PDB file of C-alpha atoms in Angstrom:
ATOM      1  CA  UNK A   1      97.023-148.200 -92.545  1.00 71.00           C
ATOM      2  CA  UNK A   2     100.134-150.307 -92.017  1.00 81.00           C
ATOM      3  CA  UNK A   3      98.105-152.859 -90.038  1.00 85.00           C
ATOM      4  CA  UNK A   4      95.565-153.071 -92.857  1.00 86.00           C
ATOM      5  CA  UNK A   5      98.360-153.623 -95.394  1.00 85.00           C
ATOM      6  CA  UNK A   6      99.917-156.322 -93.187  1.00 87.00           C
ATOM      7  CA  UNK A   7      96.586-158.143 -92.915  1.00 88.00           C
ATOM      8  CA  UNK A   8      95.945-157.797 -96.654  1.00 91.00           C
ATOM      9  CA  UNK A   9      99.427-159.101 -97.505  1.00 90.00           C
ATOM     10  CA  UNK A  10      98.952-162.112 -95.226  1.00 90.00           C
ATOM     11  CA  UNK A  11      95.512-162.743 -96.723  1.00 94.00           C
ATOM     12  CA  UNK A  12      97.017-162.803-100.219  1.00 92.00           C
ATOM     13  CA  UNK A  13     100.347-164.511 -99.476  1.00 91.00           C
ATOM     14  CA  UNK A  14      98.713-167.274 -97.429  1.00 91.00           C
ATOM     15  CA  UNK A  15      96.577-168.140-100.509  1.00 92.00           C
ATOM     16  CA  UNK A  16      93.304-167.414 -98.715  1.00 95.00           C
ATOM     17  CA  UNK A  17      92.241-165.072-101.509  1.00 95.00           C
ATOM     18  CA  UNK A  18      92.897-167.526-104.329  1.00 95.00           C
ATOM     19  CA  UNK A  19      91.218-170.297-102.296  1.00 95.00           C
ATOM     20  CA  UNK A  20      88.099-168.161-101.951  1.00 96.00           C
ATOM     21  CA  UNK A  21      88.228-167.532-105.711  1.00 96.00           C
ATOM     22  CA  UNK A  22      88.221-171.300-106.292  1.00 96.00           C
ATOM     23  CA  UNK A  23      85.345-171.660-103.810  1.00 97.00           C
ATOM     24  CA  UNK A  24      83.428-168.973-105.711  1.00 97.00           C
ATOM     25  CA  UNK A  25      83.948-170.768-109.031  1.00 97.00           C
ATOM     26  CA  UNK A  26      82.720-174.043-107.516  1.00 96.00           C
ATOM     27  CA  UNK A  27      79.593-172.222-106.288  1.00 95.00           C
ATOM     28  CA  UNK A  28      79.161-170.795-109.799  1.00 95.00           C
ATOM     29  CA  UNK A  29      79.238-174.343-111.181  1.00 94.00           C
ATOM     30  CA  UNK A  30      76.525-175.369-108.702  1.00 94.00           C
ATOM     31  CA  UNK A  31      74.444-172.399-109.804  1.00 89.00           C
ATOM     32  CA  UNK A  32      74.873-172.767-113.564  1.00 89.00           C
ATOM     33  CA  UNK A  33      74.368-176.554-113.672  1.00 89.00           C
ATOM     34  CA  UNK A  34      71.587-176.586-111.051  1.00 88.00           C
ATOM     35  CA  UNK A  35      73.636-178.739-108.684  1.00 91.00           C
ATOM     36  CA  UNK A  36      72.530-178.608-105.016  1.00 92.00           C
ATOM     37  CA  UNK A  37      75.125-177.146-102.684  1.00 93.00           C
ATOM     38  CA  UNK A  38      77.747-179.829-102.012  1.00 94.00           C
ATOM     39  CA  UNK A  39      79.739-178.959 -98.895  1.00 95.00           C
ATOM     40  CA  UNK A  40      82.489-181.634 -99.208  1.00 95.00           C
ATOM     41  CA  UNK A  41      83.335-180.524-102.766  1.00 96.00           C
ATOM     42  CA  UNK A  42      83.213-176.804-101.943  1.00 96.00           C
ATOM     43  CA  UNK A  43      85.401-177.057 -98.853  1.00 97.00           C
ATOM     44  CA  UNK A  44      87.767-179.627-100.340  1.00 96.00           C
ATOM     45  CA  UNK A  45      88.353-177.156-103.163  1.00 95.00           C
ATOM     46  CA  UNK A  46      88.866-174.310-100.703  1.00 96.00           C
ATOM     47  CA  UNK A  47      91.246-176.024 -98.271  1.00 95.00           C
ATOM     48  CA  UNK A  48      92.999-178.027-100.975  1.00 94.00           C
ATOM     49  CA  UNK A  49      93.781-174.798-102.829  1.00 93.00           C
ATOM     50  CA  UNK A  50      95.443-173.310 -99.748  1.00 94.00           C
ATOM     51  CA  UNK A  51      97.602-176.419 -99.376  1.00 91.00           C
ATOM     52  CA  UNK A  52      98.420-176.698-103.071  1.00 87.00           C
ATOM     53  CA  UNK A  53      99.214-173.036-103.699  1.00 88.00           C
ATOM     54  CA  UNK A  54     101.297-172.652-100.552  1.00 88.00           C
ATOM     55  CA  UNK A  55     103.208-175.792-101.487  1.00 83.00           C
ATOM     56  CA  UNK A  56     103.871-174.337-104.938  1.00 78.00           C
ATOM     57  CA  UNK A  57     104.897-170.925-103.609  1.00 78.00           C
ATOM     58  CA  UNK A  58     106.953-171.883-100.585  1.00 76.00           C
ATOM     59  CA  UNK A  59     108.342-175.377-101.220  1.00 66.00           C
ATOM     60  CA  UNK A  60     111.462-174.151-102.990  1.00 60.00           C
ATOM     61  CA  UNK A  61     112.009-171.383-100.440  1.00 61.00           C
ATOM     62  CA  UNK A  62     111.797-173.790 -97.508  1.00 59.00           C
ATOM     63  CA  UNK A  63     113.557-176.751 -99.135  1.00 58.00           C
ATOM     64  CA  UNK A  64     116.367-175.083-101.059  1.00 54.00           C
ATOM     65  CA  UNK A  65     116.793-171.459-100.082  1.00 56.00           C
ATOM     66  CA  UNK A  66     116.263-172.065 -96.351  1.00 58.00           C
ATOM     67  CA  UNK A  67     114.482-168.778 -95.676  1.00 62.00           C
ATOM     68  CA  UNK A  68     114.198-167.392 -92.183  1.00 67.00           C
ATOM     69  CA  UNK A  69     111.087-168.513 -90.326  1.00 71.00           C
ATOM     70  CA  UNK A  70     109.451-165.149 -89.702  1.00 78.00           C
ATOM     71  CA  UNK A  71     106.199-164.850 -87.766  1.00 81.00           C
ATOM     72  CA  UNK A  72     104.261-164.460 -91.009  1.00 82.00           C
ATOM     73  CA  UNK A  73     105.893-167.533 -92.525  1.00 85.00           C
ATOM     74  CA  UNK A  74     105.140-169.561 -89.381  1.00 85.00           C
ATOM     75  CA  UNK A  75     101.485-168.478 -89.553  1.00 90.00           C
ATOM     76  CA  UNK A  76     101.317-169.504 -93.212  1.00 90.00           C
ATOM     77  CA  UNK A  77     102.790-172.914 -92.325  1.00 89.00           C
ATOM     78  CA  UNK A  78     100.260-173.311 -89.499  1.00 93.00           C
ATOM     79  CA  UNK A  79      97.387-172.347 -91.804  1.00 94.00           C
ATOM     80  CA  UNK A  80      98.639-174.793 -94.439  1.00 93.00           C
ATOM     81  CA  UNK A  81      98.861-177.655 -91.928  1.00 93.00           C
ATOM     82  CA  UNK A  82      95.333-177.003 -90.633  1.00 96.00           C
ATOM     83  CA  UNK A  83      94.084-176.733 -94.210  1.00 95.00           C
ATOM     84  CA  UNK A  84      95.756-180.038 -95.064  1.00 94.00           C
ATOM     85  CA  UNK A  85      93.839-181.876 -92.327  1.00 96.00           C
ATOM     86  CA  UNK A  86      90.617-180.103 -93.302  1.00 97.00           C
ATOM     87  CA  UNK A  87      91.104-181.048 -96.960  1.00 95.00           C
ATOM     88  CA  UNK A  88      91.721-184.691 -95.991  1.00 95.00           C
ATOM     89  CA  UNK A  89      88.537-184.624 -93.880  1.00 96.00           C
ATOM     90  CA  UNK A  90      86.435-183.443 -96.830  1.00 96.00           C
ATOM     91  CA  UNK A  91      88.348-185.613 -99.314  1.00 95.00           C
ATOM     92  CA  UNK A  92      87.177-188.710 -97.439  1.00 94.00           C
ATOM     93  CA  UNK A  93      83.560-187.594 -97.919  1.00 95.00           C
ATOM     94  CA  UNK A  94      83.864-187.490-101.701  1.00 94.00           C
ATOM     95  CA  UNK A  95      82.835-190.322-104.019  1.00 92.00           C
ATOM     96  CA  UNK A  96      85.477-192.734-105.280  1.00 92.00           C
ATOM     97  CA  UNK A  97      85.737-191.204-108.753  1.00 91.00           C
ATOM     98  CA  UNK A  98      85.812-187.677-107.332  1.00 92.00           C
ATOM     99  CA  UNK A  99      88.774-188.714-105.198  1.00 92.00           C
ATOM    100  CA  UNK A 100      90.537-189.946-108.336  1.00 91.00           C
ATOM    101  CA  UNK A 101      90.075-186.521-109.953  1.00 89.00           C
ATOM    102  CA  UNK A 102      91.374-184.881-106.779  1.00 88.00           C
ATOM    103  CA  UNK A 103      94.449-187.141-106.800  1.00 87.00           C
ATOM    104  CA  UNK A 104      95.052-186.300-110.481  1.00 85.00           C
ATOM    105  CA  UNK A 105      95.006-182.570-109.690  1.00 83.00           C
ATOM    106  CA  UNK A 106      97.386-183.258-106.793  1.00 79.00           C
ATOM    107  CA  UNK A 107      99.783-185.024-109.175  1.00 77.00           C
ATOM    108  CA  UNK A 108      99.691-182.030-111.521  1.00 75.00           C
ATOM    109  CA  UNK A 109     100.529-179.798-108.545  1.00 71.00           C
ATOM    110  CA  UNK A 110     103.442-182.019-107.507  1.00 69.00           C
ATOM    111  CA  UNK A 111     104.827-182.201-111.061  1.00 68.00           C
ATOM    112  CA  UNK A 112     104.375-178.455-111.358  1.00 63.00           C
ATOM    113  CA  UNK A 113     106.521-177.894-108.279  1.00 58.00           C
ATOM    114  CA  UNK A 114     109.038-180.753-108.039  1.00 56.00           C
ATOM    115  CA  UNK A 115     111.408-181.910-110.805  1.00 52.00           C
ATOM    116  CA  UNK A 116     110.087-184.911-112.707  1.00 50.00           C
ATOM    117  CA  UNK A 117     113.617-186.247-113.192  1.00 46.00           C
ATOM    118  CA  UNK A 118     116.835-185.601-111.247  1.00 49.00           C
ATOM    119  CA  UNK A 119     118.762-182.540-112.451  1.00 51.00           C
ATOM    120  CA  UNK A 120     115.784-181.444-114.557  1.00 49.00           C
ATOM    121  CA  UNK A 121     113.584-178.406-114.039  1.00 53.00           C
ATOM    122  CA  UNK A 122     110.046-178.784-112.766  1.00 50.00           C
ATOM    123  CA  UNK A 123     107.093-178.320-115.122  1.00 53.00           C
ATOM    124  CA  UNK A 124     106.581-174.817-113.742  1.00 54.00           C
ATOM    125  CA  UNK A 125     109.740-173.751-115.587  1.00 54.00           C
ATOM    126  CA  UNK A 126     109.014-175.539-118.853  1.00 54.00           C
ATOM    127  CA  UNK A 127     108.617-172.834-121.481  1.00 50.00           C
ATOM    128  CA  UNK A 128     105.028-171.950-122.295  1.00 60.00           C
ATOM    129  CA  UNK A 129     103.353-174.733-120.298  1.00 73.00           C
ATOM    130  CA  UNK A 130     102.531-173.014-116.988  1.00 75.00           C
ATOM    131  CA  UNK A 131      99.392-171.214-118.151  1.00 81.00           C
ATOM    132  CA  UNK A 132      97.836-174.416-119.550  1.00 83.00           C
ATOM    133  CA  UNK A 133      98.597-176.472-116.432  1.00 82.00           C
ATOM    134  CA  UNK A 134      96.955-173.916-114.160  1.00 85.00           C
ATOM    135  CA  UNK A 135      93.860-173.635-116.379  1.00 88.00           C
ATOM    136  CA  UNK A 136      93.451-177.434-116.574  1.00 89.00           C
ATOM    137  CA  UNK A 137      93.835-177.805-112.795  1.00 89.00           C
ATOM    138  CA  UNK A 138      91.244-175.099-112.135  1.00 92.00           C
ATOM    139  CA  UNK A 139      88.764-176.711-114.540  1.00 94.00           C
ATOM    140  CA  UNK A 140      89.312-180.026-112.777  1.00 92.00           C
ATOM    141  CA  UNK A 141      88.618-178.597-109.332  1.00 93.00           C
ATOM    142  CA  UNK A 142      85.878-176.071-110.109  1.00 95.00           C
ATOM    143  CA  UNK A 143      83.835-177.943-112.746  1.00 95.00           C
ATOM    144  CA  UNK A 144      84.770-181.623-112.978  1.00 94.00           C
ATOM    145  CA  UNK A 145      84.803-182.304-109.218  1.00 94.00           C
ATOM    146  CA  UNK A 146      81.259-180.959-108.600  1.00 95.00           C
ATOM    147  CA  UNK A 147      79.921-182.819-111.650  1.00 94.00           C
ATOM    148  CA  UNK A 148      81.586-186.151-110.844  1.00 93.00           C
ATOM    149  CA  UNK A 149      80.662-186.016-107.145  1.00 94.00           C
ATOM    150  CA  UNK A 150      76.986-185.680-108.085  1.00 91.00           C
ATOM    151  CA  UNK A 151      77.404-188.545-110.570  1.00 87.00           C
ATOM    152  CA  UNK A 152      76.023-186.471-113.448  1.00 84.00           C
ATOM    153  CA  UNK A 153      76.343-187.691-117.023  1.00 82.00           C
ATOM    154  CA  UNK A 154      79.087-185.840-118.851  1.00 82.00           C
ATOM    155  CA  UNK A 155      76.772-184.031-121.268  1.00 82.00           C
ATOM    156  CA  UNK A 156      77.484-181.612-124.098  1.00 83.00           C
ATOM    157  CA  UNK A 157      76.461-178.744-121.784  1.00 84.00           C
ATOM    158  CA  UNK A 158      79.024-179.789-119.165  1.00 89.00           C
ATOM    159  CA  UNK A 159      81.704-180.011-121.853  1.00 89.00           C
ATOM    160  CA  UNK A 160      80.755-176.450-122.850  1.00 88.00           C
ATOM    161  CA  UNK A 161      81.089-175.302-119.250  1.00 90.00           C
ATOM    162  CA  UNK A 162      84.507-176.958-118.923  1.00 93.00           C
ATOM    163  CA  UNK A 163      85.781-175.220-122.032  1.00 93.00           C
ATOM    164  CA  UNK A 164      84.275-171.893-120.959  1.00 94.00           C
ATOM    165  CA  UNK A 165      85.887-172.211-117.526  1.00 95.00           C
ATOM    166  CA  UNK A 166      89.220-173.041-119.190  1.00 95.00           C
ATOM    167  CA  UNK A 167      88.931-169.838-121.236  1.00 95.00           C
ATOM    168  CA  UNK A 168      88.024-167.818-118.143  1.00 96.00           C
ATOM    169  CA  UNK A 169      91.081-169.002-116.205  1.00 95.00           C
ATOM    170  CA  UNK A 170      93.281-168.606-119.296  1.00 95.00           C
ATOM    171  CA  UNK A 171      92.134-164.971-119.594  1.00 96.00           C
ATOM    172  CA  UNK A 172      93.016-164.319-115.951  1.00 95.00           C
ATOM    173  CA  UNK A 173      96.399-166.019-116.388  1.00 92.00           C
ATOM    174  CA  UNK A 174      97.221-163.842-119.401  1.00 93.00           C
ATOM    175  CA  UNK A 175      96.622-160.812-117.180  1.00 93.00           C
ATOM    176  CA  UNK A 176      99.057-162.272-114.647  1.00 91.00           C
ATOM    177  CA  UNK A 177     101.631-162.828-117.373  1.00 88.00           C
ATOM    178  CA  UNK A 178     101.309-159.205-118.528  1.00 91.00           C
ATOM    179  CA  UNK A 179     101.807-157.856-115.015  1.00 89.00           C
ATOM    180  CA  UNK A 180     104.660-160.296-114.287  1.00 83.00           C
ATOM    181  CA  UNK A 181     106.488-159.526-117.535  1.00 79.00           C
ATOM    182  CA  UNK A 182     109.150-157.516-115.690  1.00 74.00           C
ATOM    183  CA  UNK A 183     109.844-160.406-113.294  1.00 70.00           C
ATOM    184  CA  UNK A 184     109.505-163.575-115.397  1.00 65.00           C
ATOM    185  CA  UNK A 185     112.737-165.194-116.542  1.00 64.00           C
ATOM    186  CA  UNK A 186     113.240-165.155-120.311  1.00 62.00           C
ATOM    187  CA  UNK A 187     113.380-168.991-120.680  1.00 60.00           C
ATOM    188  CA  UNK A 188     109.760-169.221-119.476  1.00 66.00           C
ATOM    189  CA  UNK A 189     108.667-167.869-122.869  1.00 74.00           C
ATOM    190  CA  UNK A 190     105.332-166.562-121.612  1.00 80.00           C
ATOM    191  CA  UNK A 191     102.916-165.254-124.234  1.00 85.00           C
ATOM    192  CA  UNK A 192     103.709-161.552-123.538  1.00 87.00           C
ATOM    193  CA  UNK A 193     107.434-162.363-123.761  1.00 85.00           C
ATOM    194  CA  UNK A 194     106.943-163.926-127.181  1.00 86.00           C
ATOM    195  CA  UNK A 195     104.476-161.525-128.831  1.00 88.00           C
ATOM    196  CA  UNK A 196     104.437-158.414-126.621  1.00 89.00           C
ATOM    197  CA  UNK A 197     101.829-156.820-124.368  1.00 89.00           C
ATOM    198  CA  UNK A 198      99.588-155.263-127.022  1.00 93.00           C
ATOM    199  CA  UNK A 199      99.194-158.478-129.018  1.00 93.00           C
ATOM    200  CA  UNK A 200      98.566-160.382-125.783  1.00 93.00           C
ATOM    201  CA  UNK A 201      95.813-157.904-124.908  1.00 95.00           C
ATOM    202  CA  UNK A 202      94.294-158.380-128.365  1.00 95.00           C
ATOM    203  CA  UNK A 203      94.256-162.149-127.813  1.00 95.00           C
ATOM    204  CA  UNK A 204      92.597-161.584-124.443  1.00 96.00           C
ATOM    205  CA  UNK A 205      89.896-159.418-126.023  1.00 97.00           C
ATOM    206  CA  UNK A 206      89.161-162.179-128.554  1.00 97.00           C
ATOM    207  CA  UNK A 207      89.057-164.818-125.814  1.00 96.00           C
ATOM    208  CA  UNK A 208      86.656-162.707-123.756  1.00 97.00           C
ATOM    209  CA  UNK A 209      84.310-162.422-126.752  1.00 95.00           C
ATOM    210  CA  UNK A 210      84.578-166.187-127.280  1.00 94.00           C
ATOM    211  CA  UNK A 211      83.904-166.752-123.552  1.00 94.00           C
ATOM    212  CA  UNK A 212      80.694-164.739-123.904  1.00 92.00           C
ATOM    213  CA  UNK A 213      79.638-166.448-127.137  1.00 91.00           C
ATOM    214  CA  UNK A 214      79.963-169.837-125.461  1.00 88.00           C
ATOM    215  CA  UNK A 215      77.409-168.665-122.921  1.00 84.00           C
ATOM    216  CA  UNK A 216      75.090-167.582-125.740  1.00 81.00           C
ATOM    217  CA  UNK A 217      75.351-170.852-127.671  1.00 80.00           C
ATOM    218  CA  UNK A 218      75.428-173.201-124.702  1.00 78.00           C
ATOM    219  CA  UNK A 219      72.643-175.813-124.504  1.00 74.00           C
ATOM    220  CA  UNK A 220      69.774-174.781-122.216  1.00 73.00           C
ATOM    221  CA  UNK A 221      70.528-171.105-122.827  1.00 73.00           C
ATOM    222  CA  UNK A 222      69.541-168.885-119.894  1.00 76.00           C
ATOM    223  CA  UNK A 223      69.005-165.192-120.643  1.00 76.00           C
ATOM    224  CA  UNK A 224      69.620-164.078-117.061  1.00 81.00           C
ATOM    225  CA  UNK A 225      72.942-165.893-116.883  1.00 83.00           C
ATOM    226  CA  UNK A 226      73.936-164.464-120.269  1.00 86.00           C
ATOM    227  CA  UNK A 227      73.430-160.919-118.958  1.00 88.00           C
ATOM    228  CA  UNK A 228      75.586-161.773-115.938  1.00 90.00           C
ATOM    229  CA  UNK A 229      78.282-163.217-118.213  1.00 91.00           C
ATOM    230  CA  UNK A 230      78.096-160.034-120.300  1.00 92.00           C
ATOM    231  CA  UNK A 231      78.797-157.954-117.176  1.00 94.00           C
ATOM    232  CA  UNK A 232      81.690-160.274-116.240  1.00 95.00           C
ATOM    233  CA  UNK A 233      83.066-159.844-119.754  1.00 96.00           C
ATOM    234  CA  UNK A 234      83.007-156.056-119.360  1.00 96.00           C
ATOM    235  CA  UNK A 235      84.963-156.442-116.117  1.00 96.00           C
ATOM    236  CA  UNK A 236      87.533-158.635-117.882  1.00 97.00           C
ATOM    237  CA  UNK A 237      87.767-156.115-120.742  1.00 96.00           C
ATOM    238  CA  UNK A 238      88.472-153.365-118.202  1.00 96.00           C
ATOM    239  CA  UNK A 239      91.193-155.299-116.413  1.00 96.00           C
ATOM    240  CA  UNK A 240      92.794-156.176-119.756  1.00 96.00           C
ATOM    241  CA  UNK A 241      92.681-152.587-121.031  1.00 94.00           C
ATOM    242  CA  UNK A 242      94.411-151.182-117.940  1.00 93.00           C
ATOM    243  CA  UNK A 243      96.928-154.029-117.531  1.00 91.00           C
ATOM    244  CA  UNK A 244     100.618-153.233-117.954  1.00 88.00           C
ATOM    245  CA  UNK A 245     103.907-154.445-116.521  1.00 82.00           C
ATOM    246  CA  UNK A 246     104.158-151.428-114.193  1.00 85.00           C
ATOM    247  CA  UNK A 247     101.074-152.325-112.161  1.00 87.00           C
ATOM    248  CA  UNK A 248     101.673-153.302-108.538  1.00 85.00           C
ATOM    249  CA  UNK A 249     101.118-156.820-107.239  1.00 83.00           C
ATOM    250  CA  UNK A 250      97.633-156.042-105.928  1.00 88.00           C
ATOM    251  CA  UNK A 251      96.311-155.481-109.454  1.00 91.00           C
ATOM    252  CA  UNK A 252      96.373-159.212-110.179  1.00 87.00           C
ATOM    253  CA  UNK A 253      96.872-160.927-106.811  1.00 90.00           C
ATOM    254  CA  UNK A 254      93.857-159.121-105.334  1.00 92.00           C
ATOM    255  CA  UNK A 255      91.711-157.377-107.964  1.00 94.00           C
ATOM    256  CA  UNK A 256      92.002-159.772-110.906  1.00 94.00           C
ATOM    257  CA  UNK A 257      91.616-162.772-108.611  1.00 94.00           C
ATOM    258  CA  UNK A 258      88.455-161.110-107.288  1.00 95.00           C
ATOM    259  CA  UNK A 259      86.652-161.534-110.621  1.00 96.00           C
ATOM    260  CA  UNK A 260      85.175-164.925-109.544  1.00 96.00           C
ATOM    261  CA  UNK A 261      83.636-163.126-106.540  1.00 94.00           C
ATOM    262  CA  UNK A 262      82.124-160.476-108.815  1.00 94.00           C
ATOM    263  CA  UNK A 263      80.742-163.248-111.037  1.00 95.00           C
ATOM    264  CA  UNK A 264      79.227-165.165-108.115  1.00 94.00           C
ATOM    265  CA  UNK A 265      77.707-162.054-106.531  1.00 93.00           C
ATOM    266  CA  UNK A 266      76.149-161.051-109.852  1.00 92.00           C
ATOM    267  CA  UNK A 267      74.642-164.533-110.219  1.00 90.00           C
ATOM    268  CA  UNK A 268      73.330-164.674-106.653  1.00 86.00           C
ATOM    269  CA  UNK A 269      72.029-161.107-106.434  1.00 82.00           C
ATOM    270  CA  UNK A 270      70.864-160.323-109.957  1.00 76.00           C
ATOM    271  CA  UNK A 271      70.714-163.651-111.786  1.00 58.00           C
ATOM    272  CA  UNK A 272      67.057-164.297-111.009  1.00 51.00           C
ATOM    273  CA  UNK A 273      65.793-160.731-111.326  1.00 41.00           C
ATOM    274  CA  UNK A 274      66.464-159.512-114.884  1.00 38.00           C
TER     275      UNK A 274
END
């Protein structure tokens, strides 16, 4: 049991889980917009997420706090280095404009982690901005990159999908903010800090309904995909209902971040058979 927990902790803390969630969302974009599987985009998103998230999580620890290089930390560094070279390999296979989008997301990551000006806090610690930065970055990687790399026209349907994906990530981030309420510093002014858990849950319920309605009113409505989105909405409702600040880290860092997998599996297994 201890070995399983050690493996699970490494899987989560090395950002493999969140990278697979990003990969799943990219695959969902392929599926919903009828884009043929695009390996460079999918794997650039996967490996780039490992590099970006580990940079965000461990930069300050390594650069300022000088933490001890444990075996686990060394393995995470090794994984991040390998992922960096893999992401560069796939980055070079992307189109010119896709690379520009990738660089823009990289800049957001850097600004999120490092101070923009000397003796100023990074954007991660700017009150109320974190949740929007993360949602925008995820939309850029999981929707805009696949669309731009296939040189598709930016249609009304794609704009719908971008906004729907923004809502989806925003919903997940609100769950993280509820669970992290006991740990977040007061100056962050997260939504649960400002309005409380119950009102935050109510907002999440409304956003989930809106997320589903966007699927219903999207151009080229697909009944099968709507049923899948309805099931995903029920999953999000459940996670919101049971969320509280006393939940352990696995509630969000494993289960909530698994929702993209549930969504992809539902699309792949049931999407064509209703």
